[in-house]
PDB file of C-alpha atoms in Angstrom:
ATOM      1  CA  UNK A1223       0.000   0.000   0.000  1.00  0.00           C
ATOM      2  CA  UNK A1224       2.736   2.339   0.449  1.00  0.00           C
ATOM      3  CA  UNK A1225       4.056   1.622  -3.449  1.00  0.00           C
ATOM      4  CA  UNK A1226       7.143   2.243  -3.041  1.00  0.00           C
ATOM      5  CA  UNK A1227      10.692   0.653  -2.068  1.00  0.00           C
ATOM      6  CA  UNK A1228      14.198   1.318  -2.272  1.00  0.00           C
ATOM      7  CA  UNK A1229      14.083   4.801  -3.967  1.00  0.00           C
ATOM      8  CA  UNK A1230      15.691   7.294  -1.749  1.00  0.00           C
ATOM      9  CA  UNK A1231      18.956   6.876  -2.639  1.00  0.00           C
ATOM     10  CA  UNK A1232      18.608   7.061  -6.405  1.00  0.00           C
ATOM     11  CA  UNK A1233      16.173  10.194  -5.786  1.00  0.00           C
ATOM     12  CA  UNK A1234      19.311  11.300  -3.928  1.00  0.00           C
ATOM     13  CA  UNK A1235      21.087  10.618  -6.676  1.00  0.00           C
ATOM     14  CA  UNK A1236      18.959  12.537  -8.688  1.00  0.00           C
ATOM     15  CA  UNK A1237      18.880  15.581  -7.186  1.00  0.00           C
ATOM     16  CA  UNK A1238      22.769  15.544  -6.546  1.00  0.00           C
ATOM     17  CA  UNK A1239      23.372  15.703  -9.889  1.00  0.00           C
ATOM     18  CA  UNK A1240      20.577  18.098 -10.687  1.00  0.00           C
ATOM     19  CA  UNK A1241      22.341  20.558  -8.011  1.00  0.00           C
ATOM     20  CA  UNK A1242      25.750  19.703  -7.966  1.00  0.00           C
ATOM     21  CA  UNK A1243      26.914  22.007  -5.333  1.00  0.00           C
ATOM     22  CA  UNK A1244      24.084  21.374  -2.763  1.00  0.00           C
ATOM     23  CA  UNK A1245      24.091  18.630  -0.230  1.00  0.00           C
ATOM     24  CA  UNK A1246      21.200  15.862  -0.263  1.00  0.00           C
ATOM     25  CA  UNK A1247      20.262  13.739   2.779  1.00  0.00           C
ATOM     26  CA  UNK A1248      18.694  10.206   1.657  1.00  0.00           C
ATOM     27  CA  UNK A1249      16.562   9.281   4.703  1.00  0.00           C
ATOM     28  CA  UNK A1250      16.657   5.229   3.956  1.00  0.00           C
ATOM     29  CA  UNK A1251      15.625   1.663   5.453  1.00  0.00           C
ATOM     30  CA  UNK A1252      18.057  -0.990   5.372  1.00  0.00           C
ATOM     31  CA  UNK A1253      15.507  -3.040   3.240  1.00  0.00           C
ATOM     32  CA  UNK A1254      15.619  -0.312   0.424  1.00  0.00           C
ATOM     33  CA  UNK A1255      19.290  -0.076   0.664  1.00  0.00           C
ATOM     34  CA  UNK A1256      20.080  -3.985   0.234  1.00  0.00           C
ATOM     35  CA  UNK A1257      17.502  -3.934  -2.756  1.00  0.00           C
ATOM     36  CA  UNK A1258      20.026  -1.043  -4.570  1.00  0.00           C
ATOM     37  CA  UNK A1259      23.167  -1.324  -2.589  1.00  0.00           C
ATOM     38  CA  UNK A1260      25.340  -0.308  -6.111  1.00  0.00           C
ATOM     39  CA  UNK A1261      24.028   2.889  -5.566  1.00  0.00           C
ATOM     40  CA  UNK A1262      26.396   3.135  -3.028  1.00  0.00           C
ATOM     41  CA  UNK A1263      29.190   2.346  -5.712  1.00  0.00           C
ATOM     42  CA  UNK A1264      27.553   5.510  -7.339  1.00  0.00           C
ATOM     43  CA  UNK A1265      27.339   7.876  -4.645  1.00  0.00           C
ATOM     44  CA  UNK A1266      31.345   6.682  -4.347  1.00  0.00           C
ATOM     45  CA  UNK A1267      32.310   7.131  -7.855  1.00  0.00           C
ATOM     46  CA  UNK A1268      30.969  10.583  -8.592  1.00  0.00           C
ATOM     47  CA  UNK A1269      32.490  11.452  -4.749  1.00  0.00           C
ATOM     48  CA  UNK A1270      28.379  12.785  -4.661  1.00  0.00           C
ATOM     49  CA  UNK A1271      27.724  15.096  -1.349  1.00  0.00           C
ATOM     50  CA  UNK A1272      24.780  12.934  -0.658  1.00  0.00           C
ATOM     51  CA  UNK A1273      24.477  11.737   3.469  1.00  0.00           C
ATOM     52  CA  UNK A1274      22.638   8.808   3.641  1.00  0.00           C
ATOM     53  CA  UNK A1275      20.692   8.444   7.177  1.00  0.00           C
ATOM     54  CA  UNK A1276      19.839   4.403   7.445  1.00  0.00           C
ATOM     55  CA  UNK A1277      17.118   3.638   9.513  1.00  0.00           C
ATOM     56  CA  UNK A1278      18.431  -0.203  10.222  1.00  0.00           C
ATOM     57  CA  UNK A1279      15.770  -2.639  11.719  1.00  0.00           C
ATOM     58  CA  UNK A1280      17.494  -6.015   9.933  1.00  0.00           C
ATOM     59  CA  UNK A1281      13.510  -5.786   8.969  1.00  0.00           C
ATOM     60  CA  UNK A1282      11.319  -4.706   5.707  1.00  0.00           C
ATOM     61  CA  UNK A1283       9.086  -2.199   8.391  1.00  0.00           C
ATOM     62  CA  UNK A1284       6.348  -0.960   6.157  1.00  0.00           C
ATOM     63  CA  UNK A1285       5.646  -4.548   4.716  1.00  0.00           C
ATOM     64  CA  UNK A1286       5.813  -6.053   8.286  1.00  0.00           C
ATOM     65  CA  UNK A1287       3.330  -3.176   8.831  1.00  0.00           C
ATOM     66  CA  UNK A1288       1.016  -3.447   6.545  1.00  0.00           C
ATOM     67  CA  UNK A1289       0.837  -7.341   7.114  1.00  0.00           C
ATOM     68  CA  UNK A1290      -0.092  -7.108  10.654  1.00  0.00           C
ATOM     69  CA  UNK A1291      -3.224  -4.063   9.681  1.00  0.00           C
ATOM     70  CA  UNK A1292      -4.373  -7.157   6.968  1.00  0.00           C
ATOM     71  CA  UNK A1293      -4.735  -9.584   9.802  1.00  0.00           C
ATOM     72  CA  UNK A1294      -1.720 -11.771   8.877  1.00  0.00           C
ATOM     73  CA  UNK A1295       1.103 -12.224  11.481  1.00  0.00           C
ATOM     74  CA  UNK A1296       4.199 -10.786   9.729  1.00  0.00           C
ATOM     75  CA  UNK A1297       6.310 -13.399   7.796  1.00  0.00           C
ATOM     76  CA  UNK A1298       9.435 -13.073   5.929  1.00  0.00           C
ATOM     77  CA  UNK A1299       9.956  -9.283   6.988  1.00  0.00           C
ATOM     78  CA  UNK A1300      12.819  -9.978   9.320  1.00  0.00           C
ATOM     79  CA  UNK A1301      16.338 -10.042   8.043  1.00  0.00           C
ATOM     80  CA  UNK A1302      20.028 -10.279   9.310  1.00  0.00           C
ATOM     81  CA  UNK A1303      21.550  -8.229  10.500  1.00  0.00           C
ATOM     82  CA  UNK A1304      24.184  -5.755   8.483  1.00  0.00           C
ATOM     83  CA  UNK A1305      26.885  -3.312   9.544  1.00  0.00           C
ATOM     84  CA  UNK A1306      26.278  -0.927   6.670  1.00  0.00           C
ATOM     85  CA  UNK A1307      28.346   1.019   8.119  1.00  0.00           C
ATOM     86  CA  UNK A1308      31.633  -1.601   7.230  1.00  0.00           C
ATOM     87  CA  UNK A1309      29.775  -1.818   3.403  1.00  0.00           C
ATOM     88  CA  UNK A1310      30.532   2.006   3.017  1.00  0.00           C
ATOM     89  CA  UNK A1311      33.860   2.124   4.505  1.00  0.00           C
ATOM     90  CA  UNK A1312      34.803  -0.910   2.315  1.00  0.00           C
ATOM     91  CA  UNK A1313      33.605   1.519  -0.389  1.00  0.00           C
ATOM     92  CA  UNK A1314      35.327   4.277   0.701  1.00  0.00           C
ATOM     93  CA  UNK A1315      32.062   6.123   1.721  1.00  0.00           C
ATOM     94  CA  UNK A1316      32.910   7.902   5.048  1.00  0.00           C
ATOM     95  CA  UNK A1317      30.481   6.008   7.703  1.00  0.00           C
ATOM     96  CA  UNK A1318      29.783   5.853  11.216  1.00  0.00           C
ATOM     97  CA  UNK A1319      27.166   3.372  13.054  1.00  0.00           C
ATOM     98  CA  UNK A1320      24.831   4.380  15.679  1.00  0.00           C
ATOM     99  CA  UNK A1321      23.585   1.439  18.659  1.00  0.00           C
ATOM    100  CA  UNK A1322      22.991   3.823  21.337  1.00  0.00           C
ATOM    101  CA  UNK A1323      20.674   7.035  20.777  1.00  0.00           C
ATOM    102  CA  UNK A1324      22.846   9.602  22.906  1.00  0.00           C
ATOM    103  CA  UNK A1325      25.395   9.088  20.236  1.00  0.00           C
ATOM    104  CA  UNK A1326      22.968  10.122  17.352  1.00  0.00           C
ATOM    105  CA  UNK A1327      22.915  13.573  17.481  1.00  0.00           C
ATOM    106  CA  UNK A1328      27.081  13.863  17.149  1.00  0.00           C
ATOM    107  CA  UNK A1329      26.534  11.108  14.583  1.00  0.00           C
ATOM    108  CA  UNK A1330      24.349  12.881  12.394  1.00  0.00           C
ATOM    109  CA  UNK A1331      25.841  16.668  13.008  1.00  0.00           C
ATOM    110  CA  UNK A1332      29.890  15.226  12.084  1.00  0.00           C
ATOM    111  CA  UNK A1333      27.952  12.968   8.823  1.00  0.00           C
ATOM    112  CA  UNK A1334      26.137  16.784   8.001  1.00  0.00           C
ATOM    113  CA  UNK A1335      29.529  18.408   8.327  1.00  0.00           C
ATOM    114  CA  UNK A1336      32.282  16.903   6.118  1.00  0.00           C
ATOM    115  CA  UNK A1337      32.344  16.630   2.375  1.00  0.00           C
ATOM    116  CA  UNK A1338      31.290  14.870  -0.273  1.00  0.00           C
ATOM    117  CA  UNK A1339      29.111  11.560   1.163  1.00  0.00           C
ATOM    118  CA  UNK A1340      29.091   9.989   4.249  1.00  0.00           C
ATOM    119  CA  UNK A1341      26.690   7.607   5.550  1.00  0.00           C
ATOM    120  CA  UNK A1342      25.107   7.058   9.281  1.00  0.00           C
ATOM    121  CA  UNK A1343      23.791   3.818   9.982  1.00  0.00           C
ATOM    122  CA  UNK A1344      21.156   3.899  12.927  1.00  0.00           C
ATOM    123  CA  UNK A1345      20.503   0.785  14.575  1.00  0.00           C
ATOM    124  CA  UNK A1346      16.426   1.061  15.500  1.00  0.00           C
ATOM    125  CA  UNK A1347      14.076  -1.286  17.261  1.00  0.00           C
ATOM    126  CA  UNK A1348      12.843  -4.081  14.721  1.00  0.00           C
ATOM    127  CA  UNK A1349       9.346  -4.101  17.017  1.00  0.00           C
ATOM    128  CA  UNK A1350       8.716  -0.359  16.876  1.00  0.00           C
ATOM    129  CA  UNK A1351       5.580   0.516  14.531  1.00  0.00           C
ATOM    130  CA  UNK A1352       5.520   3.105  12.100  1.00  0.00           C
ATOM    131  CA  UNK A1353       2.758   4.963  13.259  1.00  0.00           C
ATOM    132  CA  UNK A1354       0.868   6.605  10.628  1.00  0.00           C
ATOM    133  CA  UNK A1355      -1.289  10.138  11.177  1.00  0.00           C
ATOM    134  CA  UNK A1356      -4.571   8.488  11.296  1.00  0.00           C
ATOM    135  CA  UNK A1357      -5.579   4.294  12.216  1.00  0.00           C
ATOM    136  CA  UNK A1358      -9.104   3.123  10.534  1.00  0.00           C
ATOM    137  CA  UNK A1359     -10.987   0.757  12.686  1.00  0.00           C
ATOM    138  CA  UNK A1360     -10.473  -1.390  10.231  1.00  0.00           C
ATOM    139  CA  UNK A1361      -6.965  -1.007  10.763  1.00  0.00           C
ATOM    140  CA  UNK A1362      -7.404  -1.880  14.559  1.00  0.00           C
ATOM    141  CA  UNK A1363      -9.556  -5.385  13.725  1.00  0.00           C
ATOM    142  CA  UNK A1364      -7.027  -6.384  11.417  1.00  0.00           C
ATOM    143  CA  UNK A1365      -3.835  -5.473  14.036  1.00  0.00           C
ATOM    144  CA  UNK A1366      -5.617  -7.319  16.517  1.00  0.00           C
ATOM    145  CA  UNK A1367      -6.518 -10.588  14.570  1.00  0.00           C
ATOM    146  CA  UNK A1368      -2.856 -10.636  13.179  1.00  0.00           C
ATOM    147  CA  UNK A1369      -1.861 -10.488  17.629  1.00  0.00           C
ATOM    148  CA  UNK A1370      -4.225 -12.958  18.647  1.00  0.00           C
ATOM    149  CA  UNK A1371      -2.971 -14.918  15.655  1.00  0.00           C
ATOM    150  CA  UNK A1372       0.112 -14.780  16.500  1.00  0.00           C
ATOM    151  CA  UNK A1373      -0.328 -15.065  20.024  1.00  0.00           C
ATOM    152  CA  UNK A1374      -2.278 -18.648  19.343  1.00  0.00           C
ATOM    153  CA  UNK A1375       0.322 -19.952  17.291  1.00  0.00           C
ATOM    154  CA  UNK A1376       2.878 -19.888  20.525  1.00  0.00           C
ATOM    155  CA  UNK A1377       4.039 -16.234  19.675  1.00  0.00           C
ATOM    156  CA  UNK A1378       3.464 -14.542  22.932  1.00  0.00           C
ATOM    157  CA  UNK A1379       7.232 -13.689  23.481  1.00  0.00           C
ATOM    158  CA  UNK A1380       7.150 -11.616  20.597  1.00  0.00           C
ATOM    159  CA  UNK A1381       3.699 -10.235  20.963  1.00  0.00           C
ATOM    160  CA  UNK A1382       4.633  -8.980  24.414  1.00  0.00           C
ATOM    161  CA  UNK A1383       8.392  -7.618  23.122  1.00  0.00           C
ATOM    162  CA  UNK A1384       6.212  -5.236  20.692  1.00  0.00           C
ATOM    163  CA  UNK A1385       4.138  -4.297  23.139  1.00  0.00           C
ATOM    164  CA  UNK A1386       6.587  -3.050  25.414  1.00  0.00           C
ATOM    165  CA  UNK A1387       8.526  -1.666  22.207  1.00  0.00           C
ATOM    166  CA  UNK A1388       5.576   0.661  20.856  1.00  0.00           C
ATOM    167  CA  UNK A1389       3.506   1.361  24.586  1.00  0.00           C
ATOM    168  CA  UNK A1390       6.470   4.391  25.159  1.00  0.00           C
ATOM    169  CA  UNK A1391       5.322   5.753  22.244  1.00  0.00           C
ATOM    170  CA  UNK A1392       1.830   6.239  22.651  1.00  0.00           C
ATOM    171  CA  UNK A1393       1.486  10.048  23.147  1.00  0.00           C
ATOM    172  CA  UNK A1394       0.650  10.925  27.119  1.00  0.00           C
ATOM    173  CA  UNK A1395      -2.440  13.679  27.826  1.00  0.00           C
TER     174      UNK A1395
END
């Protein structure tokens, strides 16, 4: 439903070359990376000033989302884990990776500052939800069947892990 993978890196691309002076931040999941991961080879070649900020969940998110809204207890979404940030330096691609979030701010500021392109890989929670602005009840049936699914088939652990991955997120009156 979201129709889209893997594109902000070439977009990034794209606009790097249609404003060669300016710098362009790629704000990418590690899914869409691995599908184009030459681009990096690219971004290298042309020495392009494009930052690339990975959002790295070793998981396809948005699929894994839009499974669960469907009814259907995710399957397949998960992946293993990658230090992108040892693909770019064996490119030559500046890169720095990010496992604790007091670190992310220096991490993203020193990426920002130095030439040419430089990429930040930021380990995130695989269990934490993209939220989107509004939830259907519809939405909410189908989340709920895919838990109880899940939660039937000897996947409480994991039900429970989200739970206590998303519940600090839930805004606070």
């Amino acid at each position: 439903l979201h129709g889209s993978m893997a594109n902000a890196l070439p977009h990034a691309i794209g606009a790097s070359f249609a404003d060669p002076g300016r710098q362009v931040v790629a704000m990418a999941g590690d899914g869409g990376l691995s599908m184009l991961l030459g681009e990096l080879i690219t971004v290298r070649a042309y020495d392009l000033p494009v930052k690339i900020v990975l959002f790295n969940n070793s998981s396809l998110g948005m699929v894994k989302l839009e499974m669960l809204v469907e009814g259907l207890p995710d399957f397949a979404t998960d992946s293993a884990p990658v230090d992108y940030r040892n693909v770019a330096l064996a490119l030559g691609i500046p890169a720095v990776r990010v496992t604790d979030p007091k670190d992310l701010r220096k991490a993203l500021a020193d990426g920002l500052d130095r030439p040419g392109p430089a990429l930040i890989d930021v380990v995130t929670d695989p269990n934490a939800l993209s939220i989107p602005p509004s939830i259907s009840p519809g939405q909410v049936r189908g989340f709920a069947t895919a838990m109880s699914k899940q939660v039937l088939s000897g996947g409480m652990g994991e039900v429970m892990s989200m739970a206590r991955s998303n519940l600090r997120n839930i805004p606070r009156p």
